[in-house]
Every structure is written in structure tokens, then in C-alpha cells.
Amino acid sequence: MSDCVFCMIAEKKIKAEILAETEKVMVIKDINPQSPTHLLIIPKKHYRTLMDCEDNELLSELLQTARKMARELGLGDRGFRIVINTNEEGGQTVFHLHMHFMAGRPLLGRMG
Ligand code: AMP
Ligand code: ZN
């Protein structure tokens, strides 16, 4: 989608700090981090929300990517939080499916 910020990042039309990339998924640093480590795990293909993605293999890859990043960053034992905000009341602001990966401080309560 031409007016979607994450599509533009996937197509390298705008810059982002990309930490990992596969054929289907990319990991970038959140531009407005809410924790010392705040990554976004994003499918390259455009899905508006989690509700629009029936590709269970891809959804599984998002989780596997979270685990891989946790291992690589040495955060697996310390802990982290993954979140998929979905639609308006879920707090979604960018309507291209993405998973937040947050770590590096105690994340207390529902959203820390
Ligand atoms: P959400 O509220 O779940 O839709 O989260 C959207 C996230 O995308 C927010 O945490 C933003 O800080 C982040 N974000 C928006 N634009 C960019 C960008 N160009 N590069 C990296 N992160 C972004
Ligand atoms: Zn998109």
C-alpha cells in the first residue's frame, strides 16, 4: 500500500533501523521507544490488523522472530513483552499488522 509507513519501510522507500529481515518479516526499532528495547516485528506484506491476517504460518513466524530476537539480545531469561494492538480501542495507530517487542525495564501492569 503506497500510503502505509510500514509498507514504505519494507520497500526501502523510507528509512528505518532494521535489525533483522527475512523474506517475509522485518524487525525495526520503534521510532518512539517506550522501553530501553522497543522493537517492531512486522510482516512485509500488508495486513490492516491481526483480524485481517489468516496466514497462520506467518503469525507463527512473528512469534518465532520474537523468540529469536530475545535470544540474540540476551533477554529471554530476563523477560520481555509482546503486544499486538488491534483496531481503535486496542490502541492501534499504524494500520499495518505489527508486533511490539518491549524489554529492558520492569513492565508493570497491563502496558507498563
Ligand atoms: P501501534 O500504536 O500499535 O499501531 O504502534 C505503532 C508504532 O509504530 C508506534 O509505537 C510508533 O512509535 C511506531 N512508528 C510509527 N512510525 C514509525 C517509523 N517510521 N519507524 C519506526 N516506528 C514507527
Ligand atoms: Zn502496509
mmCIF file with all atom_site columns, C-alpha atoms and ligand atoms in Angstrom:
data_model
loop_
_atom_site.group_PDB
_atom_site.id
_atom_site.type_symbol
_atom_site.label_atom_id
_atom_site.label_alt_id
_atom_site.label_comp_id
_atom_site.label_asym_id
_atom_site.label_entity_id
_atom_site.label_seq_id
_atom_site.pdbx_PDB_ins_code
_atom_site.Cartn_x
_atom_site.Cartn_y
_atom_site.Cartn_z
_atom_site.occupancy
_atom_site.B_iso_or_equiv
_atom_site.pdbx_formal_charge
_atom_site.auth_seq_id
_atom_site.auth_comp_id
_atom_site.auth_asym_id
_atom_site.auth_atom_id
_atom_site.pdbx_PDB_model_num
ATOM   1   C  CA  . MET A 1 1   ? 0.000  0.000   0.000  1.00 0.00 ? 1   MET A CA  1
ATOM   2   C  CA  . SER A 1 2   ? 1.508  3.263   -1.132 1.00 0.00 ? 2   SER A CA  1
ATOM   3   C  CA  . ASP A 1 3   ? 0.426  5.431   1.806  1.00 0.00 ? 3   ASP A CA  1
ATOM   4   C  CA  . CYS A 1 4   ? 1.381  2.932   4.519  1.00 0.00 ? 4   CYS A CA  1
ATOM   5   C  CA  . VAL A 1 5   ? 4.502  3.743   6.529  1.00 0.00 ? 5   VAL A CA  1
ATOM   6   C  CA  . PHE A 1 6   ? 5.447  0.101   7.188  1.00 0.00 ? 6   PHE A CA  1
ATOM   7   C  CA  . CYS A 1 7   ? 4.967  -0.842  3.527  1.00 0.00 ? 7   CYS A CA  1
ATOM   8   C  CA  . MET A 1 8   ? 7.248  2.040   2.624  1.00 0.00 ? 8   MET A CA  1
ATOM   9   C  CA  . ILE A 1 9   ? 9.861  0.788   5.113  1.00 0.00 ? 9   ILE A CA  1
ATOM   10  C  CA  . ALA A 1 10  ? 9.535  -2.775  3.703  1.00 0.00 ? 10  ALA A CA  1
ATOM   11  C  CA  . GLU A 1 11  ? 10.049 -1.384  0.193  1.00 0.00 ? 11  GLU A CA  1
ATOM   12  C  CA  . LYS A 1 12  ? 13.009 0.708   1.442  1.00 0.00 ? 12  LYS A CA  1
ATOM   13  C  CA  . LYS A 1 13  ? 11.277 3.886   0.353  1.00 0.00 ? 13  LYS A CA  1
ATOM   14  C  CA  . ILE A 1 14  ? 11.734 5.392   3.794  1.00 0.00 ? 14  ILE A CA  1
ATOM   15  C  CA  . LYS A 1 15  ? 14.468 4.698   6.302  1.00 0.00 ? 15  LYS A CA  1
ATOM   16  C  CA  . ALA A 1 16  ? 14.253 2.716   9.490  1.00 0.00 ? 16  ALA A CA  1
ATOM   17  C  CA  . GLU A 1 17  ? 16.728 0.974   11.726 1.00 0.00 ? 17  GLU A CA  1
ATOM   18  C  CA  . ILE A 1 18  ? 16.325 -2.605  10.524 1.00 0.00 ? 18  ILE A CA  1
ATOM   19  C  CA  . LEU A 1 19  ? 17.700 -5.182  12.982 1.00 0.00 ? 19  LEU A CA  1
ATOM   20  C  CA  . ALA A 1 20  ? 16.686 -8.349  11.155 1.00 0.00 ? 20  ALA A CA  1
ATOM   21  C  CA  . GLU A 1 21  ? 14.995 -9.298  7.952  1.00 0.00 ? 21  GLU A CA  1
ATOM   22  C  CA  . THR A 1 22  ? 13.724 -12.462 6.281  1.00 0.00 ? 22  THR A CA  1
ATOM   23  C  CA  . GLU A 1 23  ? 11.774 -12.961 3.087  1.00 0.00 ? 23  GLU A CA  1
ATOM   24  C  CA  . LYS A 1 24  ? 8.506  -12.257 4.906  1.00 0.00 ? 24  LYS A CA  1
ATOM   25  C  CA  . VAL A 1 25  ? 9.311  -10.408 8.131  1.00 0.00 ? 25  VAL A CA  1
ATOM   26  C  CA  . MET A 1 26  ? 11.381 -7.451  9.275  1.00 0.00 ? 26  MET A CA  1
ATOM   27  C  CA  . VAL A 1 27  ? 12.381 -6.180  12.696 1.00 0.00 ? 27  VAL A CA  1
ATOM   28  C  CA  . ILE A 1 28  ? 12.860 -2.450  13.179 1.00 0.00 ? 28  ILE A CA  1
ATOM   29  C  CA  . LYS A 1 29  ? 13.469 -0.149  16.132 1.00 0.00 ? 29  LYS A CA  1
ATOM   30  C  CA  . ASP A 1 30  ? 10.375 1.760   17.208 1.00 0.00 ? 30  ASP A CA  1
ATOM   31  C  CA  . ILE A 1 31  ? 10.848 5.439   16.414 1.00 0.00 ? 31  ILE A CA  1
ATOM   32  C  CA  . ASN A 1 32  ? 9.290  6.422   19.765 1.00 0.00 ? 32  ASN A CA  1
ATOM   33  C  CA  . PRO A 1 33  ? 10.544 3.781   22.199 1.00 0.00 ? 33  PRO A CA  1
ATOM   34  C  CA  . GLN A 1 34  ? 8.547  3.099   25.370 1.00 0.00 ? 34  GLN A CA  1
ATOM   35  C  CA  . SER A 1 35  ? 11.248 0.892   26.885 1.00 0.00 ? 35  SER A CA  1
ATOM   36  C  CA  . PRO A 1 36  ? 15.043 0.572   26.515 1.00 0.00 ? 36  PRO A CA  1
ATOM   37  C  CA  . THR A 1 37  ? 14.460 -2.132  23.913 1.00 0.00 ? 37  THR A CA  1
ATOM   38  C  CA  . HIS A 1 38  ? 11.385 -1.457  21.794 1.00 0.00 ? 38  HIS A CA  1
ATOM   39  C  CA  . LEU A 1 39  ? 11.244 -3.298  18.508 1.00 0.00 ? 39  LEU A CA  1
ATOM   40  C  CA  . LEU A 1 40  ? 8.511  -3.801  15.959 1.00 0.00 ? 40  LEU A CA  1
ATOM   41  C  CA  . ILE A 1 41  ? 8.188  -7.189  14.273 1.00 0.00 ? 41  ILE A CA  1
ATOM   42  C  CA  . ILE A 1 42  ? 6.394  -6.568  11.007 1.00 0.00 ? 42  ILE A CA  1
ATOM   43  C  CA  . PRO A 1 43  ? 5.252  -8.771  8.132  1.00 0.00 ? 43  PRO A CA  1
ATOM   44  C  CA  . LYS A 1 44  ? 6.382  -7.239  4.845  1.00 0.00 ? 44  LYS A CA  1
ATOM   45  C  CA  . LYS A 1 45  ? 3.003  -7.973  3.299  1.00 0.00 ? 45  LYS A CA  1
ATOM   46  C  CA  . HIS A 1 46  ? 0.271  -5.511  4.189  1.00 0.00 ? 46  HIS A CA  1
ATOM   47  C  CA  . TYR A 1 47  ? -2.453 -6.716  6.563  1.00 0.00 ? 47  TYR A CA  1
ATOM   48  C  CA  . ARG A 1 48  ? -4.504 -3.932  8.102  1.00 0.00 ? 48  ARG A CA  1
ATOM   49  C  CA  . THR A 1 49  ? -4.860 -5.610  11.506 1.00 0.00 ? 49  THR A CA  1
ATOM   50  C  CA  . LEU A 1 50  ? -4.421 -9.012  13.144 1.00 0.00 ? 50  LEU A CA  1
ATOM   51  C  CA  . MET A 1 51  ? -8.061 -9.669  12.247 1.00 0.00 ? 51  MET A CA  1
ATOM   52  C  CA  . ASP A 1 52  ? -7.214 -9.444  8.548  1.00 0.00 ? 52  ASP A CA  1
ATOM   53  C  CA  . CYS A 1 53  ? -4.373 -11.980 8.554  1.00 0.00 ? 53  CYS A CA  1
ATOM   54  C  CA  . GLU A 1 54  ? -5.342 -15.623 8.133  1.00 0.00 ? 54  GLU A CA  1
ATOM   55  C  CA  . ASP A 1 55  ? -1.778 -16.710 7.340  1.00 0.00 ? 55  ASP A CA  1
ATOM   56  C  CA  . ASN A 1 56  ? -1.062 -18.793 10.429 1.00 0.00 ? 56  ASN A CA  1
ATOM   57  C  CA  . GLU A 1 57  ? 2.409  -19.689 9.221  1.00 0.00 ? 57  GLU A CA  1
ATOM   58  C  CA  . LEU A 1 58  ? 3.257  -16.009 9.058  1.00 0.00 ? 58  LEU A CA  1
ATOM   59  C  CA  . LEU A 1 59  ? 1.756  -15.355 12.502 1.00 0.00 ? 59  LEU A CA  1
ATOM   60  C  CA  . SER A 1 60  ? 3.893  -18.180 13.817 1.00 0.00 ? 60  SER A CA  1
ATOM   61  C  CA  . GLU A 1 61  ? 6.952  -16.607 12.193 1.00 0.00 ? 61  GLU A CA  1
ATOM   62  C  CA  . LEU A 1 62  ? 6.243  -13.369 14.072 1.00 0.00 ? 62  LEU A CA  1
ATOM   63  C  CA  . LEU A 1 63  ? 6.358  -15.256 17.382 1.00 0.00 ? 63  LEU A CA  1
ATOM   64  C  CA  . GLN A 1 64  ? 9.432  -17.213 16.361 1.00 0.00 ? 64  GLN A CA  1
ATOM   65  C  CA  . THR A 1 65  ? 11.105 -13.922 15.423 1.00 0.00 ? 65  THR A CA  1
ATOM   66  C  CA  . ALA A 1 66  ? 10.309 -12.524 18.879 1.00 0.00 ? 66  ALA A CA  1
ATOM   67  C  CA  . ARG A 1 67  ? 11.972 -15.545 20.474 1.00 0.00 ? 67  ARG A CA  1
ATOM   68  C  CA  . LYS A 1 68  ? 14.973 -15.241 18.152 1.00 0.00 ? 68  LYS A CA  1
ATOM   69  C  CA  . MET A 1 69  ? 15.414 -11.551 18.984 1.00 0.00 ? 69  MET A CA  1
ATOM   70  C  CA  . ALA A 1 70  ? 15.081 -12.316 22.707 1.00 0.00 ? 70  ALA A CA  1
ATOM   71  C  CA  . ARG A 1 71  ? 17.824 -14.919 22.421 1.00 0.00 ? 71  ARG A CA  1
ATOM   72  C  CA  . GLU A 1 72  ? 20.089 -12.684 20.355 1.00 0.00 ? 72  GLU A CA  1
ATOM   73  C  CA  . LEU A 1 73  ? 19.669 -9.757  22.732 1.00 0.00 ? 73  LEU A CA  1
ATOM   74  C  CA  . GLY A 1 74  ? 20.082 -11.939 25.827 1.00 0.00 ? 74  GLY A CA  1
ATOM   75  C  CA  . LEU A 1 75  ? 16.613 -11.064 27.070 1.00 0.00 ? 75  LEU A CA  1
ATOM   76  C  CA  . GLY A 1 76  ? 14.982 -14.488 27.118 1.00 0.00 ? 76  GLY A CA  1
ATOM   77  C  CA  . ASP A 1 77  ? 15.528 -15.133 30.808 1.00 0.00 ? 77  ASP A CA  1
ATOM   78  C  CA  . ARG A 1 78  ? 15.286 -11.528 31.923 1.00 0.00 ? 78  ARG A CA  1
ATOM   79  C  CA  . GLY A 1 79  ? 11.946 -11.089 30.208 1.00 0.00 ? 79  GLY A CA  1
ATOM   80  C  CA  . PHE A 1 80  ? 10.109 -9.119  27.584 1.00 0.00 ? 80  PHE A CA  1
ATOM   81  C  CA  . ARG A 1 81  ? 6.601  -8.291  26.462 1.00 0.00 ? 81  ARG A CA  1
ATOM   82  C  CA  . ILE A 1 82  ? 4.991  -8.707  23.086 1.00 0.00 ? 82  ILE A CA  1
ATOM   83  C  CA  . VAL A 1 83  ? 1.850  -6.812  22.165 1.00 0.00 ? 83  VAL A CA  1
ATOM   84  C  CA  . ILE A 1 84  ? -0.347 -6.592  19.086 1.00 0.00 ? 84  ILE A CA  1
ATOM   85  C  CA  . ASN A 1 85  ? -2.587 -3.549  19.367 1.00 0.00 ? 85  ASN A CA  1
ATOM   86  C  CA  . THR A 1 86  ? -5.675 -4.196  17.267 1.00 0.00 ? 86  THR A CA  1
ATOM   87  C  CA  . ASN A 1 87  ? -8.085 -1.579  15.959 1.00 0.00 ? 87  ASN A CA  1
ATOM   88  C  CA  . GLU A 1 88  ? -9.009 1.700   17.642 1.00 0.00 ? 88  GLU A CA  1
ATOM   89  C  CA  . GLU A 1 89  ? -9.890 0.522   21.150 1.00 0.00 ? 89  GLU A CA  1
ATOM   90  C  CA  . GLY A 1 90  ? -6.862 -1.743  21.100 1.00 0.00 ? 90  GLY A CA  1
ATOM   91  C  CA  . GLY A 1 91  ? -4.711 1.333   20.661 1.00 0.00 ? 91  GLY A CA  1
ATOM   92  C  CA  . GLN A 1 92  ? -3.591 0.620   17.109 1.00 0.00 ? 92  GLN A CA  1
ATOM   93  C  CA  . THR A 1 93  ? -2.324 3.738   15.357 1.00 0.00 ? 93  THR A CA  1
ATOM   94  C  CA  . VAL A 1 94  ? -0.468 2.272   12.373 1.00 0.00 ? 94  VAL A CA  1
ATOM   95  C  CA  . PHE A 1 95  ? -2.833 0.105   10.369 1.00 0.00 ? 95  PHE A CA  1
ATOM   96  C  CA  . HIS A 1 96  ? -0.336 -2.434  9.107  1.00 0.00 ? 96  HIS A CA  1
ATOM   97  C  CA  . LEU A 1 97  ? -0.107 -5.511  11.342 1.00 0.00 ? 97  LEU A CA  1
ATOM   98  C  CA  . HIS A 1 98  ? 2.874  -5.371  13.699 1.00 0.00 ? 98  HIS A CA  1
ATOM   99  C  CA  . MET A 1 99  ? 4.004  -6.840  16.992 1.00 0.00 ? 99  MET A CA  1
ATOM   100 C  CA  . HIS A 1 100 ? 5.696  -4.743  19.666 1.00 0.00 ? 100 HIS A CA  1
ATOM   101 C  CA  . PHE A 1 101 ? 8.672  -6.314  21.458 1.00 0.00 ? 101 PHE A CA  1
ATOM   102 C  CA  . MET A 1 102 ? 9.480  -4.424  24.642 1.00 0.00 ? 102 MET A CA  1
ATOM   103 C  CA  . ALA A 1 103 ? 12.124 -5.109  27.238 1.00 0.00 ? 103 ALA A CA  1
ATOM   104 C  CA  . GLY A 1 104 ? 14.843 -3.592  29.363 1.00 0.00 ? 104 GLY A CA  1
ATOM   105 C  CA  . ARG A 1 105 ? 12.841 -2.298  32.303 1.00 0.00 ? 105 ARG A CA  1
ATOM   106 C  CA  . PRO A 1 106 ? 10.181 -3.787  34.576 1.00 0.00 ? 106 PRO A CA  1
ATOM   107 C  CA  . LEU A 1 107 ? 6.954  -3.661  32.591 1.00 0.00 ? 107 LEU A CA  1
ATOM   108 C  CA  . LEU A 1 108 ? 4.414  -3.349  35.354 1.00 0.00 ? 108 LEU A CA  1
ATOM   109 C  CA  . GLY A 1 109 ? 0.692  -3.600  34.905 1.00 0.00 ? 109 GLY A CA  1
ATOM   110 C  CA  . ARG A 1 110 ? -1.144 -4.098  31.659 1.00 0.00 ? 110 ARG A CA  1
ATOM   111 C  CA  . MET A 1 111 ? 1.045  -1.983  29.384 1.00 0.00 ? 111 MET A CA  1
ATOM   112 C  CA  . GLY A 1 112 ? 3.799  -0.870  31.765 1.00 0.00 ? 112 GLY A CA  1
HETATM 113 P  P1  . AMP B 2 .   ? 0.531  0.938   17.349 1.00 0.00 ? 1   AMP B P1  1
HETATM 114 O  O1  . AMP B 2 .   ? 0.052  2.059   18.221 1.00 0.00 ? 1   AMP B O1  1
HETATM 115 O  O2  . AMP B 2 .   ? 0.453  -0.402  17.969 1.00 0.00 ? 1   AMP B O2  1
HETATM 116 O  O3  . AMP B 2 .   ? -0.138 0.991   15.980 1.00 0.00 ? 1   AMP B O3  1
HETATM 117 O  O4  . AMP B 2 .   ? 2.057  1.196   17.154 1.00 0.00 ? 1   AMP B O4  1
HETATM 118 C  C1  . AMP B 2 .   ? 2.625  1.918   16.115 1.00 0.00 ? 1   AMP B C1  1
HETATM 119 C  C2  . AMP B 2 .   ? 4.070  2.111   16.487 1.00 0.00 ? 1   AMP B C2  1
HETATM 120 O  O5  . AMP B 2 .   ? 4.782  2.448   15.317 1.00 0.00 ? 1   AMP B O5  1
HETATM 121 C  C3  . AMP B 2 .   ? 4.306  3.241   17.489 1.00 0.00 ? 1   AMP B C3  1
HETATM 122 O  O6  . AMP B 2 .   ? 4.958  2.706   18.637 1.00 0.00 ? 1   AMP B O6  1
HETATM 123 C  C4  . AMP B 2 .   ? 5.185  4.225   16.723 1.00 0.00 ? 1   AMP B C4  1
HETATM 124 O  O7  . AMP B 2 .   ? 6.150  4.831   17.539 1.00 0.00 ? 1   AMP B O7  1
HETATM 125 C  C5  . AMP B 2 .   ? 5.804  3.340   15.657 1.00 0.00 ? 1   AMP B C5  1
HETATM 126 N  N1  . AMP B 2 .   ? 6.194  4.012   14.427 1.00 0.00 ? 1   AMP B N1  1
HETATM 127 C  C6  . AMP B 2 .   ? 5.452  4.839   13.667 1.00 0.00 ? 1   AMP B C6  1
HETATM 128 N  N2  . AMP B 2 .   ? 6.132  5.246   12.591 1.00 0.00 ? 1   AMP B N2  1
HETATM 129 C  C7  . AMP B 2 .   ? 7.350  4.649   12.650 1.00 0.00 ? 1   AMP B C7  1
HETATM 130 C  C8  . AMP B 2 .   ? 8.529  4.661   11.827 1.00 0.00 ? 1   AMP B C8  1
HETATM 131 N  N3  . AMP B 2 .   ? 8.592  5.387   10.707 1.00 0.00 ? 1   AMP B N3  1
HETATM 132 N  N4  . AMP B 2 .   ? 9.588  3.916   12.224 1.00 0.00 ? 1   AMP B N4  1
HETATM 133 C  C9  . AMP B 2 .   ? 9.549  3.185   13.353 1.00 0.00 ? 1   AMP B C9  1
HETATM 134 N  N5  . AMP B 2 .   ? 8.462  3.132   14.165 1.00 0.00 ? 1   AMP B N5  1
HETATM 135 C  C10 . AMP B 2 .   ? 7.386  3.846   13.829 1.00 0.00 ? 1   AMP B C10 1
HETATM 136 ZN ZN  . ZN  B 3 .   ? 1.332  -1.579  4.904  1.00 0.00 ? 2   ZN  B ZN  1
#
